[in-house]
Short mmCIF file of C-alpha atoms in Angstrom, two decimals:
data_model
loop_
_atom_site.label_atom_id
_atom_site.label_comp_id
_atom_site.label_asym_id
_atom_site.label_seq_id
_atom_site.Cartn_x
_atom_site.Cartn_y
_atom_site.Cartn_z
CA MET A 1 -27.91 -9.91 1.56
CA SER A 2 -29.98 -7.04 2.83
CA ASN A 3 -28.53 -4.24 0.70
CA GLY A 4 -28.56 -6.10 -2.62
CA LEU A 5 -24.95 -5.17 -3.42
CA SER A 6 -23.35 -8.60 -3.15
CA ASN A 7 -23.74 -11.87 -5.01
CA THR A 8 -21.85 -13.75 -2.29
CA PRO A 9 -24.03 -15.59 0.26
CA ASN A 10 -23.39 -14.05 3.66
CA ASP A 11 -26.30 -14.95 5.94
CA GLY A 12 -27.93 -11.58 5.46
CA ALA A 13 -25.06 -9.34 6.59
CA ASP A 14 -25.05 -5.92 4.96
CA PHE A 15 -21.72 -6.04 3.20
CA GLY A 16 -20.22 -9.50 3.47
CA PRO A 17 -17.02 -9.15 5.58
CA ASP A 18 -18.11 -12.21 7.60
CA THR A 19 -18.35 -14.41 4.49
CA LEU A 20 -16.07 -17.43 4.22
CA TYR A 21 -13.87 -17.02 1.14
CA GLY A 22 -15.22 -19.29 -1.59
CA ALA A 23 -18.61 -19.74 0.07
CA THR A 24 -21.37 -21.13 -2.16
CA ALA A 25 -24.28 -21.15 0.26
CA PRO A 26 -25.49 -19.39 3.41
CA GLY A 27 -24.16 -20.64 6.72
CA GLN A 28 -20.53 -20.90 5.60
CA TYR A 29 -19.23 -17.74 7.20
CA GLY A 30 -15.92 -17.88 9.07
CA PRO A 31 -13.92 -16.02 11.76
CA PRO A 32 -13.54 -13.84 9.51
CA TYR A 33 -12.46 -14.78 5.96
CA SER A 34 -13.79 -12.26 3.50
CA HIS A 35 -14.18 -11.91 -0.23
CA THR A 36 -12.93 -8.49 -1.31
CA SER A 37 -16.40 -7.50 -2.45
CA GLY A 38 -17.48 -7.10 1.16
CA ILE A 39 -14.66 -4.67 2.00
CA GLN A 40 -15.06 -2.82 -1.29
CA GLU A 41 -18.82 -2.52 -0.87
CA ALA A 42 -18.51 -1.15 2.65
CA TYR A 43 -15.88 1.33 1.47
CA ASN A 44 -18.01 2.37 -1.52
CA TYR A 45 -21.11 2.76 0.64
CA LEU A 46 -19.33 5.11 3.03
CA GLY A 47 -17.71 7.00 0.16
CA ARG A 48 -21.06 7.61 -1.51
CA MET A 49 -22.46 8.77 1.84
CA GLY A 50 -19.70 11.38 2.16
CA GLY A 51 -16.94 9.43 3.86
CA GLY A 52 -16.06 7.40 6.91
CA VAL A 53 -13.92 4.53 8.18
CA VAL A 54 -14.20 0.84 7.31
CA PHE A 55 -12.97 -0.92 10.45
CA LEU A 56 -11.59 -4.47 10.06
CA LYS A 57 -11.34 -6.56 13.19
CA SER A 58 -8.31 -8.82 13.65
CA GLY A 59 -8.33 -11.72 11.21
CA THR A 60 -7.27 -12.64 7.68
CA TYR A 61 -9.15 -11.12 4.75
CA TYR A 62 -8.55 -12.60 1.28
CA LEU A 63 -8.58 -10.04 -1.52
CA LYS A 64 -9.46 -11.66 -4.84
CA ASP A 65 -10.66 -8.50 -6.57
CA ILE A 66 -8.70 -5.28 -6.94
CA LEU A 67 -9.32 -2.95 -4.00
CA TYR A 68 -10.09 0.53 -5.31
CA LEU A 69 -9.44 3.36 -2.83
CA GLN A 70 -11.57 5.64 -4.97
CA TYR A 71 -13.50 7.92 -2.61
CA SER A 72 -12.40 11.00 -0.69
CA ASP A 73 -12.56 11.18 3.10
CA THR A 74 -12.89 7.37 3.27
CA LYS A 75 -10.30 4.94 4.57
CA ILE A 76 -9.81 1.36 5.72
CA VAL A 77 -8.42 0.82 9.23
CA GLY A 78 -7.48 -2.48 10.82
CA GLU A 79 -7.77 -3.32 14.48
CA ASP A 80 -4.06 -4.08 14.81
CA MET A 81 -1.09 -3.88 12.46
CA SER A 82 0.06 -7.40 13.32
CA SER A 83 -3.21 -9.29 13.50
CA THR A 84 -5.36 -7.70 10.77
CA VAL A 85 -4.12 -9.20 7.50
CA LEU A 86 -5.07 -8.47 3.89
CA HIS A 87 -3.97 -11.54 1.92
CA LEU A 88 -3.66 -10.76 -1.79
CA ALA A 89 -5.02 -13.82 -3.56
CA TYR A 90 -4.31 -14.42 -7.24
CA PRO A 91 -5.41 -14.07 -9.98
CA PHE A 92 -7.16 -10.78 -9.45
CA ASN A 93 -10.50 -10.08 -11.06
CA ALA A 94 -9.28 -7.12 -13.12
CA LEU A 95 -12.54 -5.23 -13.43
CA GLY A 96 -11.06 -1.92 -14.53
CA SER A 97 -10.24 -0.48 -17.94
CA GLY A 98 -7.87 2.28 -16.88
CA GLY A 99 -4.43 0.78 -17.39
CA PHE A 100 -1.97 0.16 -14.56
CA GLN A 101 -4.59 -0.51 -11.94
CA ASN A 102 -5.58 -3.74 -13.70
CA ALA A 103 -2.28 -5.36 -12.69
CA ASN A 104 -2.03 -4.12 -9.13
CA PRO A 105 -4.11 -5.31 -6.19
CA ILE A 106 -4.63 -1.99 -4.33
CA VAL A 107 -4.95 1.30 -6.25
CA THR A 108 -6.00 4.86 -5.41
CA THR A 109 -8.54 5.37 -8.18
CA ASP A 110 -11.67 3.77 -9.64
CA PRO A 111 -11.88 1.02 -12.28
CA THR A 112 -11.76 3.62 -15.08
CA GLY A 113 -8.64 5.36 -13.75
CA SER A 114 -10.46 8.71 -13.57
CA ALA A 115 -11.07 9.16 -9.82
CA GLN A 116 -8.70 11.48 -7.95
CA PRO A 117 -9.58 10.86 -4.29
CA GLU A 118 -8.34 12.93 -1.36
CA TYR A 119 -7.85 11.86 2.24
CA THR A 120 -8.05 8.13 1.67
CA GLY A 121 -5.67 5.31 2.59
CA LEU A 122 -4.97 2.30 4.79
CA GLU A 123 -3.95 2.02 8.44
CA ASN A 124 -3.07 -0.70 10.98
CA LEU A 125 -2.69 -3.62 8.55
CA THR A 126 -0.38 -6.41 7.43
CA ILE A 127 -0.50 -6.83 3.65
CA ASP A 128 0.54 -10.31 2.47
CA ALA A 129 1.72 -10.44 -1.17
CA SER A 130 3.23 -13.92 -1.00
CA GLU A 131 0.67 -15.49 -3.34
CA ALA A 132 0.23 -12.55 -5.69
CA GLY A 133 3.95 -11.81 -5.90
CA GLN A 134 4.87 -15.35 -6.85
CA GLN A 135 2.37 -15.42 -9.69
CA ALA A 136 2.45 -11.83 -10.96
CA ALA A 137 6.01 -10.57 -10.83
CA GLY A 138 5.30 -7.08 -12.13
CA ILE A 139 2.73 -5.95 -9.57
CA SER A 140 2.97 -3.09 -7.16
CA VAL A 141 1.20 -4.07 -3.96
CA ILE A 142 -0.08 -0.50 -3.53
CA PHE A 143 -0.19 1.69 -6.63
CA ALA A 144 -0.86 5.32 -5.64
CA PHE A 145 -0.59 7.36 -8.84
CA TRP A 146 -3.97 9.06 -8.46
CA GLY A 147 -5.30 11.46 -5.86
CA SER A 148 -3.67 13.51 -3.11
CA HIS A 149 -3.47 13.55 0.68
CA ILE A 150 -3.08 9.76 0.61
CA THR A 151 -1.98 8.12 3.88
CA PHE A 152 -0.59 4.65 4.57
CA ARG A 153 0.18 4.30 8.28
CA ASN A 154 1.17 1.33 10.44
CA ILE A 155 1.61 -1.05 7.51
CA ARG A 156 3.64 -4.27 7.52
CA LEU A 157 4.46 -5.84 4.14
CA VAL A 158 4.80 -9.64 4.00
CA GLY A 159 5.74 -11.91 1.11
CA LEU A 160 7.78 -9.53 -1.07
CA ASN A 161 10.45 -10.89 -3.43
CA GLY A 162 13.78 -9.50 -4.62
CA GLN A 163 14.47 -7.17 -7.53
CA SER A 164 14.62 -9.94 -10.12
CA VAL A 165 11.08 -11.00 -9.22
CA ASN A 166 9.16 -8.02 -7.91
CA PRO A 167 6.46 -6.92 -6.61
CA VAL A 168 7.24 -3.45 -5.42
CA GLY A 169 5.65 -2.63 -2.07
CA PHE A 170 4.48 0.98 -2.37
CA ASN A 171 4.67 2.55 -5.85
CA CYS A 172 3.64 6.18 -5.41
CA ASN A 173 3.40 9.47 -7.27
CA ALA A 174 1.04 11.73 -5.36
CA ASP A 175 1.11 15.12 -3.67
CA TYR A 176 0.71 15.18 0.11
CA LEU A 177 1.52 11.49 0.37
CA THR A 178 2.25 10.12 3.87
CA LEU A 179 4.00 6.80 4.55
CA GLU A 180 4.44 6.37 8.28
CA HIS A 181 5.51 3.44 10.46
CA ILE A 182 6.24 1.05 7.58
CA ARG A 183 7.81 -2.36 8.24
CA ALA A 184 9.14 -5.05 5.87
CA TYR A 185 11.36 -7.73 7.39
CA GLN A 186 13.64 -10.18 5.58
CA SER A 187 12.13 -13.05 7.60
CA ASP A 188 8.75 -12.34 5.96
CA TYR A 189 9.98 -12.41 2.35
CA VAL A 190 9.24 -15.21 -0.11
CA ALA A 191 12.83 -15.40 -1.34
CA PRO A 192 15.51 -15.44 1.40
CA GLY A 193 18.14 -12.81 0.79
CA ALA A 194 15.80 -10.69 -1.31
CA SER A 195 16.26 -6.93 -1.52
CA PRO A 196 13.04 -5.64 -3.08
CA ASP A 197 11.93 -2.10 -3.84
CA VAL A 198 9.80 -1.72 -0.76
CA ILE A 199 9.06 1.95 -1.48
CA ALA A 200 9.29 3.58 -4.90
CA ILE A 201 8.61 7.32 -5.10
CA ALA A 202 8.08 8.42 -8.71
CA GLY A 203 7.29 12.07 -7.98
CA GLY A 204 5.01 14.37 -6.06
CA SER A 205 5.50 17.14 -3.55
CA TYR A 206 4.86 17.54 0.17
CA VAL A 207 5.70 13.86 0.65
CA THR A 208 6.29 12.57 4.19
CA VAL A 209 8.11 9.27 4.75
CA ARG A 210 8.69 8.72 8.45
CA ASP A 211 9.53 5.84 10.81
CA VAL A 212 10.50 3.22 8.23
CA TYR A 213 12.39 0.02 9.09
CA ILE A 214 12.80 -2.32 6.11
CA ASP A 215 14.93 -4.94 4.40
CA GLY A 216 14.98 -3.44 0.92
CA LEU A 217 15.28 -0.28 -1.14
CA ILE A 218 13.67 3.12 -1.15
CA GLU A 219 13.92 4.27 -4.76
CA PHE A 220 13.17 7.70 -6.16
CA ASP A 221 13.24 6.84 -9.88
CA GLY A 222 15.04 10.08 -10.67
CA SER A 223 12.05 12.18 -9.64
CA PRO A 224 12.46 14.98 -7.09
CA THR A 225 9.92 15.58 -4.34
CA PRO A 226 10.21 19.20 -3.19
CA ASN A 227 8.88 20.39 0.16
CA SER A 228 9.08 16.88 1.57
CA VAL A 229 10.39 15.13 4.68
CA TYR A 230 12.23 11.79 4.94
CA GLU A 231 13.18 10.98 8.51
CA ASP A 232 13.84 8.13 10.93
CA ILE A 233 14.51 5.60 8.15
CA THR A 234 16.55 2.42 8.61
CA LEU A 235 17.41 0.13 5.69
CA ILE A 236 18.88 -3.31 6.43
CA GLY A 237 21.11 -5.41 4.15
CA ASP A 238 22.18 -4.60 0.60
CA ASN A 239 20.17 -1.45 0.37
CA LEU A 240 20.28 2.07 -0.99
CA LEU A 241 18.26 5.16 -0.40
CA PHE A 242 18.81 6.98 -3.67
CA ASP A 243 17.27 9.37 -6.18
CA GLY A 244 18.14 7.39 -9.30
CA SER A 245 20.18 9.01 -12.04
CA GLY A 246 18.04 12.08 -12.53
CA SER A 247 18.26 15.56 -11.11
CA GLY A 248 15.70 18.20 -10.36
CA ASP A 249 14.02 20.40 -7.78
CA TRP A 250 14.58 18.98 -4.29
CA GLY A 251 14.04 22.41 -2.72
CA TYR A 252 13.01 22.46 0.94
CA THR A 253 13.21 18.67 1.25
CA ILE A 254 14.63 17.37 4.52
CA PHE A 255 16.56 14.11 5.01
CA LYS A 256 17.01 13.35 8.71
CA ASN A 257 18.13 10.28 10.68
CA ILE A 258 18.77 8.04 7.66
CA ARG A 259 20.67 4.78 8.29
CA VAL A 260 21.84 2.04 5.91
CA LEU A 261 23.10 -0.96 7.84
CA ALA A 262 25.31 -2.57 5.18
CA GLY A 263 28.88 -2.09 3.98
CA ASN A 264 29.80 -0.34 0.74
CA PHE A 265 26.43 1.29 0.24
CA TYR A 266 25.19 4.85 0.52
CA ALA A 267 22.36 6.35 2.49
CA ILE A 268 21.81 9.00 -0.19
CA ASN A 269 23.30 8.60 -3.66
CA GLY A 270 22.54 10.64 -6.75
CA PHE A 271 22.14 14.17 -8.04
CA LEU A 272 20.28 16.13 -5.40
CA GLN A 273 19.78 19.74 -6.44
CA THR A 274 17.94 22.61 -4.84
CA ARG A 275 16.21 25.67 -6.17
#
């Protein structure tokens, strides 16, 4: 443990991403199975140095601690959307004191809830909530209520449940948020026939949601997102793309190429108003 940041034996690696999950002694590293501390420490190190990219090679990484995306100009990028997997183990070590982030495995702030990072996010990953979702129904897999210019790109969600037993996939309220190339397939859900809230937008402006193909809902919670773009979105099954029951300023927001592939449901339903 050459940098002194980790208590997990890892055969002298700087940050620990090669450590076998649950290791108790050196020499137990795997191909690769990581404790979250390794990913978090690498991310924190780059963030404190001014930013950079944590690159995760293909493999399964078990996240037992909350992953705090707390630094600006710093992001985590997998090698491949299909083969680089973040498995959300449970229970989480809730190290924070700042409220909502204690219940959610990936958040865009620090443990105190005070950080407001810019230009952070995740790319090229599968996120597996099958274990966490079964044991903590109220979680949001990604909780992005802090910061701005947050990007989640090339993300596949696995292990979601239906509305009666959430988790939500992305639960977001941030300006300049980008969700691009998002996938969530019924065949990957814990409960067959589930229709979860895959994406919940609770507010913000200059939001971009593009190239989405999911079994589930996109919900706006009654909150408008002016100056935003929603395009190339396909929802499968008993789904709605809706703005809840509220109204407000949807000025200069574009909805383009929206499809709902189910009978008796609406692509857009609610009280859209403009300036």
